[in-house]
């Protein structure tokens, strides 16, 4: 495993001041096809040492290789601008240019004069498409030349128009007292903690949280980056609206509870809010304790890519911090996890980690920092600034072309506004004034309503697109008719609801045996309800580690489910995961409920 890590990050192209290797892509990028390869006429195999390479340039994705951009003709310049638009679209507003690299990945490098001219052209290209460029890092490369040659990695970020900034959601996990809320307070407020929890006070929503210092509810905090990669937070901006206006990229942190008593809230945050990434916070002085392993297991079960932050390094000796990191590395390398830990010690490591992390699901970056002294805090900011989205523009477009579906996760009553629901738009586009239906109610019906206004990241928004989280004002709609787990969908959708469904499950843990009649709390997306096990196909009982197809029945009311949706269930120490394989559909009639047995529907 260690040799694979060194192979990925050791490389033969070293940074000028030490640190990790320049690696433009890993995993997925390495398999991508290469476009027309340029022939340089150099002797590539003459030296004893093979020349340094990156994986070949992929047709898709937001990473572009360019050997040089010196004084292009007008026609060539227009072609380069069109190419940049494509890469920015692929990265949903972000692209990374590797200057001095051939399409086949050969690290050739440029002289200082050529590099200066190439960056000038790149800046002109960026201005043409309304973007800014930021130099991420420069590297010297030893390639068959007496003149020093360099490679430059440049981040191109579009200045957002019409509020369409890139928005990534990061769920924050970790044991109680590991420093999750304090770290978020420091990142979003721009001020270090005083060592007694001052930084986290702005994040708490309830009096008992302030008194105990423990998070019991889900809260959202935002951290912005402008088009030049500079941090935008409450230290410069007084309101969330100002942060949104100044930012080209937004990180929304979902602060989850660490105490075991609030585990159902943590699971709801992970399943319902659809985070892109998870940040597991571990205290350096206590190590892997309490719910840390459980939260790690939840992130892996739900296939949420995660990175690790070892906090409170100022509270313990260097040896204790190193012991905690080694403990984490040991767990990550176990067959159950099968991850490649990457300890981030420099800006160069942070850039490499961000690119590799999004490309390869096995890479797990580890940061060691302090919210009191600020040690290594900038490395985490560099990482978050460069972290690319998991979905490309094509997948995003396909989602937006589907019918509207909005998950209801939170319900509020706001004075002079009326009923407000918070959640995530799973598919389609939602506009102000649009008519939708919400349900299912306890008797399985859907009710008509109208979207009066939309707020995203606490600022007004006219159009909501698939994958974005927002709050929708519903005006005088009766709040008592709504509950968490409902969906608001387009009237044309004819949504499928069910009380009985089948799922293929794996029993992660049970003290004895899992049998028919057992009751569990089932989590599927934003749905959370108790269900009874009606049948285990082909078996009488299940033991820890066994697989089976199980039929569940909700005990209260029907829910909106989709085939293939990830499922997680628990009851006490019992835990299991799986996915929905079949539904018994219910359709609503004016006279009540009618069961429909359609194609592929579950029959009794």
XYZ file of C-alpha atoms in Angstrom:
604
model
C 0.000 0.000 0.000
C 2.861 2.382 0.918
C 4.540 1.783 -2.428
C 1.315 2.783 -4.190
C 1.181 6.012 -2.211
C 4.778 6.858 -3.053
C 4.122 5.978 -6.683
C 1.136 8.335 -6.787
C 2.693 11.212 -4.926
C 6.438 10.667 -5.066
C 6.978 11.121 -8.793
C 10.133 12.381 -10.438
C 9.151 16.031 -10.741
C 9.904 17.627 -7.364
C 8.706 21.051 -6.253
C 11.242 23.838 -6.063
C 11.120 23.940 -2.286
C 10.515 20.249 -1.542
C 7.095 18.659 -0.944
C 4.961 16.386 -3.128
C 5.111 15.762 -6.827
C 3.229 17.574 -9.514
C 0.372 15.315 -10.448
C -2.414 16.783 -12.547
C -4.809 13.842 -12.316
C -5.078 10.416 -10.840
C -7.489 7.520 -11.037
C -10.210 8.488 -13.483
C -8.054 10.914 -15.458
C -5.378 8.307 -16.078
C -7.834 6.183 -17.989
C -9.127 9.030 -20.155
C -8.342 9.053 -23.844
C -5.722 11.397 -25.220
C -6.485 13.821 -27.990
C -4.171 14.339 -30.976
C -0.674 13.951 -29.583
C 1.996 16.515 -30.412
C 5.409 15.273 -31.548
C 8.251 17.407 -30.234
C 11.131 15.810 -32.116
C 13.132 15.456 -28.884
C 14.984 12.311 -27.955
C 12.607 10.964 -25.278
C 14.229 7.626 -24.677
C 17.907 8.604 -24.937
C 18.487 9.297 -21.255
C 18.939 6.627 -18.626
C 16.231 8.268 -16.542
C 12.824 8.202 -18.209
C 11.326 11.683 -18.692
C 8.582 12.634 -16.219
C 4.995 12.132 -17.380
C 1.496 12.936 -16.225
C -1.417 10.683 -17.222
C -2.532 11.501 -20.814
C -4.914 14.425 -21.190
C -8.574 13.381 -21.041
C -11.146 14.657 -23.520
C -13.629 15.253 -20.692
C -13.036 16.969 -17.372
C -11.760 20.419 -16.484
C -7.995 19.842 -16.785
C -6.226 21.095 -19.924
C -2.586 20.525 -20.928
C -0.863 23.245 -22.967
C 2.747 23.093 -24.116
C 3.000 26.839 -24.815
C 0.749 29.801 -25.626
C 3.219 32.267 -27.126
C 1.770 34.928 -29.498
C -1.062 32.870 -31.033
C -2.717 34.064 -34.248
C -6.205 35.567 -33.998
C -7.775 32.349 -35.321
C -5.757 30.240 -32.873
C -6.674 32.593 -30.013
C -10.414 32.256 -30.745
C -10.016 28.473 -30.826
C -8.216 28.553 -27.445
C -11.010 30.694 -25.957
C -13.652 28.208 -27.160
C -11.589 25.404 -25.630
C -11.417 27.283 -22.309
C -15.207 27.732 -22.334
C -15.559 23.953 -22.705
C -13.172 23.199 -19.825
C -14.932 25.764 -17.590
C -18.270 24.199 -18.458
C -16.924 20.736 -17.612
C -15.722 22.020 -14.216
C -18.923 24.035 -13.642
C -16.997 27.312 -13.621
C -13.489 26.057 -12.783
C -10.644 24.729 -14.916
C -6.997 23.820 -14.286
C -4.379 24.558 -16.978
C -1.001 22.770 -16.938
C 1.378 25.009 -18.932
C 4.495 23.299 -20.293
C 2.886 19.846 -20.622
C 2.201 18.000 -23.882
C -1.151 16.305 -24.555
C 0.373 12.888 -23.899
C 1.409 14.044 -20.403
C 5.124 14.631 -21.080
C 6.491 17.310 -18.738
C 8.560 19.427 -21.135
C 8.570 22.790 -19.346
C 9.146 26.300 -20.711
C 11.857 28.884 -20.320
C 11.063 31.894 -18.146
C 10.375 34.133 -21.163
C 8.087 31.574 -22.853
C 6.214 30.989 -19.586
C 5.673 34.741 -19.077
C 4.270 35.063 -22.620
C 2.072 31.975 -22.179
C 0.592 33.280 -18.914
C -0.096 36.628 -20.580
C -2.055 34.830 -23.337
C -3.882 32.733 -20.737
C -4.871 35.892 -18.874
C -6.252 37.388 -22.131
C -8.226 34.189 -22.763
C -9.659 34.303 -19.234
C -10.691 37.955 -19.628
C -12.498 37.056 -22.839
C -14.703 34.499 -21.034
C -15.129 36.565 -17.854
C -12.753 34.582 -15.637
C -9.733 35.180 -13.409
C -6.553 33.134 -13.187
C -4.578 32.127 -10.094
C -1.161 30.450 -10.207
C -1.386 27.356 -8.003
C 2.254 26.273 -8.217
C 5.381 26.328 -10.352
C 7.781 23.419 -10.778
C 11.237 23.073 -12.258
C 11.574 20.093 -14.551
C 14.777 18.381 -15.650
C 14.195 17.708 -19.341
C 17.111 17.499 -21.761
C 17.962 21.208 -21.628
C 20.689 23.462 -20.261
C 18.208 26.302 -19.668
C 16.043 26.032 -16.507
C 12.535 25.015 -17.545
C 9.338 25.295 -15.540
C 5.809 23.958 -15.507
C 3.047 26.169 -14.118
C -0.315 24.970 -12.843
C -3.025 27.637 -13.138
C -6.567 27.737 -11.747
C -9.060 29.483 -14.047
C -12.296 30.460 -12.283
C -15.271 32.154 -13.896
C -16.747 35.233 -12.266
C -20.332 34.083 -11.578
C -23.248 35.654 -13.357
C -26.879 35.408 -12.264
C -25.923 33.803 -8.891
C -24.648 30.653 -10.545
C -21.586 30.189 -8.329
C -20.214 26.711 -7.740
C -21.680 25.311 -4.511
C -20.202 22.280 -2.716
C -21.735 20.722 0.406
C -19.415 19.283 3.065
C -20.871 17.281 5.982
C -18.823 17.651 9.189
C -18.526 14.429 11.206
C -16.617 13.394 14.323
C -16.916 12.462 17.980
C -18.328 14.865 20.548
C -15.730 17.444 21.714
C -13.460 16.819 18.701
C -13.674 20.513 17.692
C -16.077 20.400 14.714
C -18.139 23.519 15.517
C -15.050 25.443 16.674
C -13.247 24.695 13.392
C -16.269 25.845 11.375
C -16.520 28.989 13.498
C -12.864 29.822 12.792
C -13.202 29.156 9.036
C -16.437 31.111 8.554
C -15.843 33.974 11.005
C -12.182 34.537 10.130
C -11.076 34.758 13.794
C -9.124 32.174 15.767
C -10.653 30.529 18.817
C -9.641 31.641 22.328
C -9.280 28.037 23.541
C -12.565 28.175 25.455
C -15.053 27.760 22.625
C -15.730 31.360 21.631
C -15.544 30.596 17.885
C -18.418 28.107 17.988
C -20.987 30.312 19.746
C -22.314 31.778 16.472
C -23.085 28.286 15.151
C -25.384 27.113 17.940
C -29.144 27.310 17.412
C -30.452 26.434 20.908
C -29.790 27.618 24.453
C -28.927 24.114 25.678
C -26.236 23.879 22.957
C -24.594 27.077 24.229
C -24.794 25.855 27.836
C -23.429 22.353 27.132
C -21.148 23.270 24.214
C -22.546 20.290 22.278
C -24.274 20.419 18.887
C -27.653 18.654 18.913
C -29.183 19.998 15.678
C -28.061 20.446 12.081
C -26.705 23.899 11.251
C -25.345 25.332 7.992
C -22.331 27.594 7.632
C -20.899 29.100 4.456
C -17.351 29.832 3.329
C -16.790 31.613 0.012
C -13.856 31.946 -2.393
C -13.737 34.709 -4.989
C -12.575 34.306 -8.590
C -8.950 34.896 -7.511
C -9.098 32.152 -4.863
C -9.243 34.513 -1.871
C -11.357 33.592 1.176
C -14.671 35.435 1.570
C -16.197 35.075 5.054
C -17.843 37.107 7.813
C -14.564 38.867 8.661
C -14.935 40.969 5.466
C -18.681 40.700 4.874
C -21.378 41.513 7.394
C -24.091 39.312 5.882
C -24.471 36.002 4.074
C -25.867 37.896 1.092
C -22.614 39.880 0.763
C -20.614 36.634 0.920
C -22.735 35.177 -1.905
C -22.360 38.311 -4.031
C -18.549 38.333 -3.658
C -17.976 34.589 -4.140
C -17.372 32.488 -7.239
C -17.293 29.285 -5.206
C -19.221 28.473 -2.059
C -18.560 25.740 0.484
C -21.651 24.948 2.587
C -20.684 23.123 5.771
C -23.367 20.911 7.330
C -22.466 20.810 11.035
C -23.697 17.484 12.439
C -23.950 16.258 16.028
C -21.120 14.161 17.458
C -22.860 12.739 20.544
C -24.261 9.205 20.233
C -27.583 10.444 21.664
C -28.095 12.505 18.489
C -27.058 9.767 16.025
C -30.428 9.819 14.223
C -29.920 13.554 13.526
C -26.434 12.855 12.137
C -27.720 10.058 9.879
C -30.558 12.307 8.668
C -28.011 15.006 7.754
C -25.910 12.510 5.779
C -28.794 10.860 3.920
C -31.105 13.821 3.375
C -28.832 16.770 2.548
C -26.855 14.846 -0.112
C -23.368 16.145 0.835
C -20.701 16.074 -1.888
C -17.946 15.367 0.656
C -17.561 14.635 4.354
C -14.963 16.081 6.746
C -14.196 13.763 9.658
C -12.744 15.737 12.588
C -10.573 13.808 15.072
C -9.087 15.317 18.223
C -5.282 14.881 18.299
C -5.165 14.366 22.067
C -7.993 11.776 22.359
C -7.532 9.983 19.020
C -10.159 7.655 17.564
C -12.769 7.567 20.324
C -16.531 7.466 20.802
C -18.547 7.766 17.598
C -15.523 8.371 15.307
C -15.501 4.830 13.898
C -19.281 4.870 13.534
C -19.235 8.148 11.599
C -16.411 6.818 9.415
C -18.517 3.706 8.724
C -21.576 5.822 7.854
C -19.616 7.898 5.315
C -18.266 4.718 3.700
C -21.661 2.965 3.709
C -23.289 5.946 1.971
C -20.281 6.278 -0.395
C -19.603 9.897 0.551
C -15.925 10.771 -0.199
C -14.301 11.948 3.031
C -11.132 13.662 4.204
C -9.825 13.851 7.777
C -8.886 16.818 9.947
C -6.850 16.121 13.103
C -7.664 19.095 15.339
C -6.290 20.424 18.654
C -2.629 19.760 17.800
C -1.759 22.688 20.099
C -3.076 20.739 23.121
C -0.730 17.778 22.885
C 2.888 16.918 22.187
C 4.118 16.299 18.658
C 4.521 12.590 19.445
C 0.873 12.300 20.559
C -0.325 13.993 17.344
C 1.836 11.667 15.234
C 0.464 8.661 17.120
C -3.116 9.751 16.290
C -2.210 10.157 12.595
C -0.571 6.684 12.535
C -3.669 5.243 14.206
C -5.843 6.803 11.476
C -3.555 5.567 8.703
C -3.691 2.039 10.134
C -7.512 2.046 10.138
C -7.733 3.533 6.623
C -5.450 0.817 5.216
C -7.497 -2.036 6.702
C -9.276 -4.282 4.160
C -12.671 -2.861 5.197
C -11.610 0.697 4.269
C -8.890 0.095 1.682
C -7.943 3.796 1.500
C -4.647 5.512 0.658
C -3.942 8.136 3.363
C -2.144 11.312 2.242
C -0.776 13.533 5.003
C -0.885 17.200 3.908
C 2.132 19.198 5.145
C 2.498 21.929 2.507
C 0.576 24.008 -0.043
C 1.844 21.680 -2.725
C 0.430 18.659 -0.872
C -2.907 20.482 -0.506
C -3.156 21.135 -4.282
C -2.198 17.533 -5.072
C -4.642 16.192 -2.471
C -7.572 18.230 -3.849
C -7.021 17.019 -7.414
C -6.341 13.377 -6.509
C -9.197 13.262 -3.988
C -11.851 14.167 -6.564
C -10.391 11.818 -9.199
C -9.714 8.714 -7.099
C -12.136 7.449 -4.421
C -9.301 5.705 -2.554
C -7.292 8.826 -1.666
C -7.976 10.175 1.842
C -6.202 13.476 2.662
C -5.306 14.042 6.335
C -4.792 17.569 7.759
C -3.309 18.348 11.184
C -4.285 21.786 12.475
C -5.218 23.965 15.423
C -8.216 26.317 15.657
C -6.459 28.249 18.463
C -2.964 28.820 17.031
C -4.092 28.652 13.379
C -1.385 26.093 12.547
C -1.936 24.564 9.069
C -5.366 26.217 8.787
C -4.319 27.787 5.472
C -3.632 24.329 4.008
C -7.261 23.350 4.563
C -8.390 26.594 2.875
C -6.136 25.893 -0.142
C -7.613 22.386 -0.366
C -11.222 23.638 -0.199
C -10.510 26.378 -2.749
C -9.264 23.917 -5.377
C -11.596 20.989 -4.591
C -13.566 20.331 -7.820
C -17.213 19.197 -8.009
C -17.969 15.481 -8.381
C -20.513 15.951 -11.184
C -19.647 17.421 -14.562
C -21.780 19.785 -16.601
C -23.308 16.994 -18.716
C -24.689 15.149 -15.678
C -25.945 18.457 -14.309
C -27.755 19.256 -17.570
C -29.406 15.824 -17.618
C -30.706 16.334 -14.071
C -32.062 19.785 -14.945
C -34.019 18.404 -17.905
C -36.005 16.044 -15.659
C -39.256 16.968 -13.907
C -39.024 19.050 -10.723
C -38.479 17.147 -7.457
C -37.693 18.954 -4.186
C -36.978 17.095 -0.908
C -38.529 18.645 2.200
C -35.969 18.486 5.038
C -36.974 21.402 7.296
C -40.251 23.254 7.963
C -40.505 26.745 9.501
C -43.070 29.445 10.114
C -41.630 32.904 9.421
C -43.532 36.061 10.494
C -44.944 38.055 7.536
C -43.729 35.322 5.144
C -45.763 32.277 6.178
C -44.757 28.637 5.835
C -41.181 28.009 4.630
C -39.636 24.653 3.689
C -35.918 23.930 3.404
C -34.337 21.159 1.380
C -32.577 20.108 -1.806
C -33.786 20.146 -5.414
C -33.055 16.586 -6.602
C -33.958 17.179 -10.246
C -35.409 19.741 -12.633
C -35.663 23.506 -12.234
C -37.841 25.391 -9.739
C -38.909 29.002 -10.356
C -40.681 31.659 -8.354
C -44.465 31.445 -8.793
C -44.370 27.806 -9.943
C -47.223 25.462 -8.964
C -46.174 22.109 -7.454
C -47.792 19.281 -5.491
C -46.514 18.166 -2.075
C -46.952 14.816 -0.358
C -47.583 12.094 0.451
C -49.942 12.997 3.310
C -50.903 10.424 5.942
C -53.655 9.146 3.635
C -51.318 9.064 0.609
C -52.539 12.185 -1.200
C -50.677 15.098 -2.801
C -51.715 18.712 -2.200
C -51.347 21.655 -4.566
C -49.249 24.682 -3.567
C -47.414 27.624 -5.061
C -43.773 28.679 -4.597
C -43.959 32.352 -3.584
C -40.210 33.058 -3.265
C -36.852 31.271 -3.100
C -33.772 31.898 -0.931
C -30.426 30.232 -1.508
C -27.613 30.710 1.003
C -29.789 33.307 2.754
C -30.097 35.542 -0.291
C -33.014 35.906 -2.731
C -32.927 33.720 -5.828
C -35.352 33.521 -8.779
C -34.361 30.140 -10.238
C -33.266 26.977 -8.421
C -31.384 24.283 -10.346
C -30.935 20.554 -9.710
C -28.509 19.750 -6.896
C -28.912 23.105 -5.132
C -30.199 23.506 -1.568
C -32.606 26.334 -0.781
C -35.611 27.457 1.240
C -38.966 27.983 -0.473
C -41.687 30.273 0.896
C -45.160 28.771 0.451
C -47.207 31.728 1.744
C -50.373 30.876 3.701
C -50.068 27.083 3.156
C -51.022 25.215 6.384
C -47.797 24.075 8.088
C -49.573 21.226 9.927
C -50.087 19.454 6.575
C -46.309 19.213 6.028
C -43.663 16.947 7.566
C -40.033 16.081 6.971
C -39.641 13.375 4.325
C -42.230 14.755 1.939
C -41.438 15.749 -1.642
C -42.636 18.663 -3.747
C -42.899 17.552 -7.359
C -44.172 18.728 -10.710
C -47.902 17.915 -11.141
C -47.063 15.996 -14.357
C -44.792 13.555 -12.514
C -47.485 11.206 -11.120
C -45.204 10.246 -8.182
C -44.976 6.655 -6.963
C -45.629 6.168 -3.248
C -45.614 2.978 -1.205
C -46.058 1.509 2.257
C -44.391 -1.784 1.346
C -41.024 -2.098 -0.383
C -38.204 -4.562 -0.833
C -34.504 -3.884 -0.334
C -31.316 -5.855 -0.755
C -29.517 -5.389 2.551
C -26.308 -6.269 4.369
C -26.614 -6.645 8.146
C -23.613 -4.739 9.550
C -24.235 -5.682 13.162
C -26.835 -7.469 15.275
C -26.388 -8.863 18.773
C -28.304 -12.089 17.985
C -30.369 -12.779 14.855
C -32.435 -10.509 12.583
C -35.892 -12.046 12.016
C -39.366 -11.436 10.623
C -41.332 -9.009 12.818
C -38.270 -6.977 13.837
C -38.827 -3.184 13.852
C -36.127 -0.794 12.617
C -35.823 2.917 11.813
C -35.294 3.179 8.055
C -33.425 6.104 6.434
C -33.858 6.528 2.658
C -32.824 10.016 1.496
C -34.944 12.437 3.499
C -37.371 9.691 4.571
C -37.043 8.539 8.188
C -39.701 6.188 9.528
C -40.076 2.988 11.556
C -40.679 -0.094 9.406
C -41.446 -3.707 10.271
C -39.674 -6.663 8.614
C -42.419 -8.636 6.844
C -40.306 -11.229 5.070
C -36.678 -12.293 4.555
C -36.498 -13.996 1.142
C -34.879 -17.423 1.170
C -33.969 -17.335 4.878
C -35.571 -17.482 8.298
C -33.038 -15.206 9.989
C -29.959 -13.102 9.353
C -26.723 -12.828 11.298
C -24.047 -10.124 11.275
C -22.398 -9.812 7.835
C -25.075 -11.731 5.912
C -26.962 -10.478 2.827
C -30.606 -10.915 1.891
C -33.596 -9.353 0.131
C -36.007 -8.141 2.810
C -39.584 -6.857 2.588
C -40.336 -3.861 4.833
C -43.653 -2.186 5.677
C -43.839 1.380 7.022
C -45.960 1.409 10.180
C -47.307 4.997 10.008
C -47.899 6.335 6.494
C -46.762 5.785 2.888
C -43.596 7.429 1.569
C -42.186 8.498 -1.791
C -39.328 6.121 -2.698
C -37.303 5.322 -5.807
C -35.865 2.009 -6.917
C -32.094 2.001 -6.419
C -32.168 4.540 -3.545
C -29.584 3.900 -0.801
C -31.059 2.617 2.430
C -29.712 2.614 5.974
C -31.535 1.141 8.977
C -30.850 0.979 12.707
C -32.386 -0.043 15.993
C -30.256 0.160 19.136
C -26.976 -1.522 18.235
C -28.494 -3.138 15.122
C -27.322 -1.525 11.879
C -27.582 -2.370 8.207
C -27.275 -0.861 4.725
C -28.646 -1.654 1.298
C -30.684 -0.315 -1.597
C -34.347 -0.374 -2.614
C -35.047 -3.068 -5.234
C -38.848 -3.090 -5.574
C -41.929 -1.108 -4.568
C -45.618 -1.831 -4.132
C -47.057 1.292 -5.703
C -50.109 3.097 -4.334
C -52.151 5.560 -6.377
C -54.550 8.066 -4.838
C -58.185 8.184 -5.947
C -60.862 10.610 -4.875
C -62.512 7.860 -2.838
C -59.343 6.950 -0.980
C -56.462 4.580 -1.744
C -56.215 2.035 -4.467
C -53.408 -0.503 -4.778
C -51.938 -0.876 -8.231
C -49.945 -3.916 -9.288
C -48.048 -2.720 -12.358
C -45.098 -4.053 -14.290
C -42.369 -5.153 -11.971
C -44.381 -4.175 -8.912
C -44.207 -6.226 -5.777
C -47.096 -8.689 -5.509
C -48.329 -10.674 -2.539
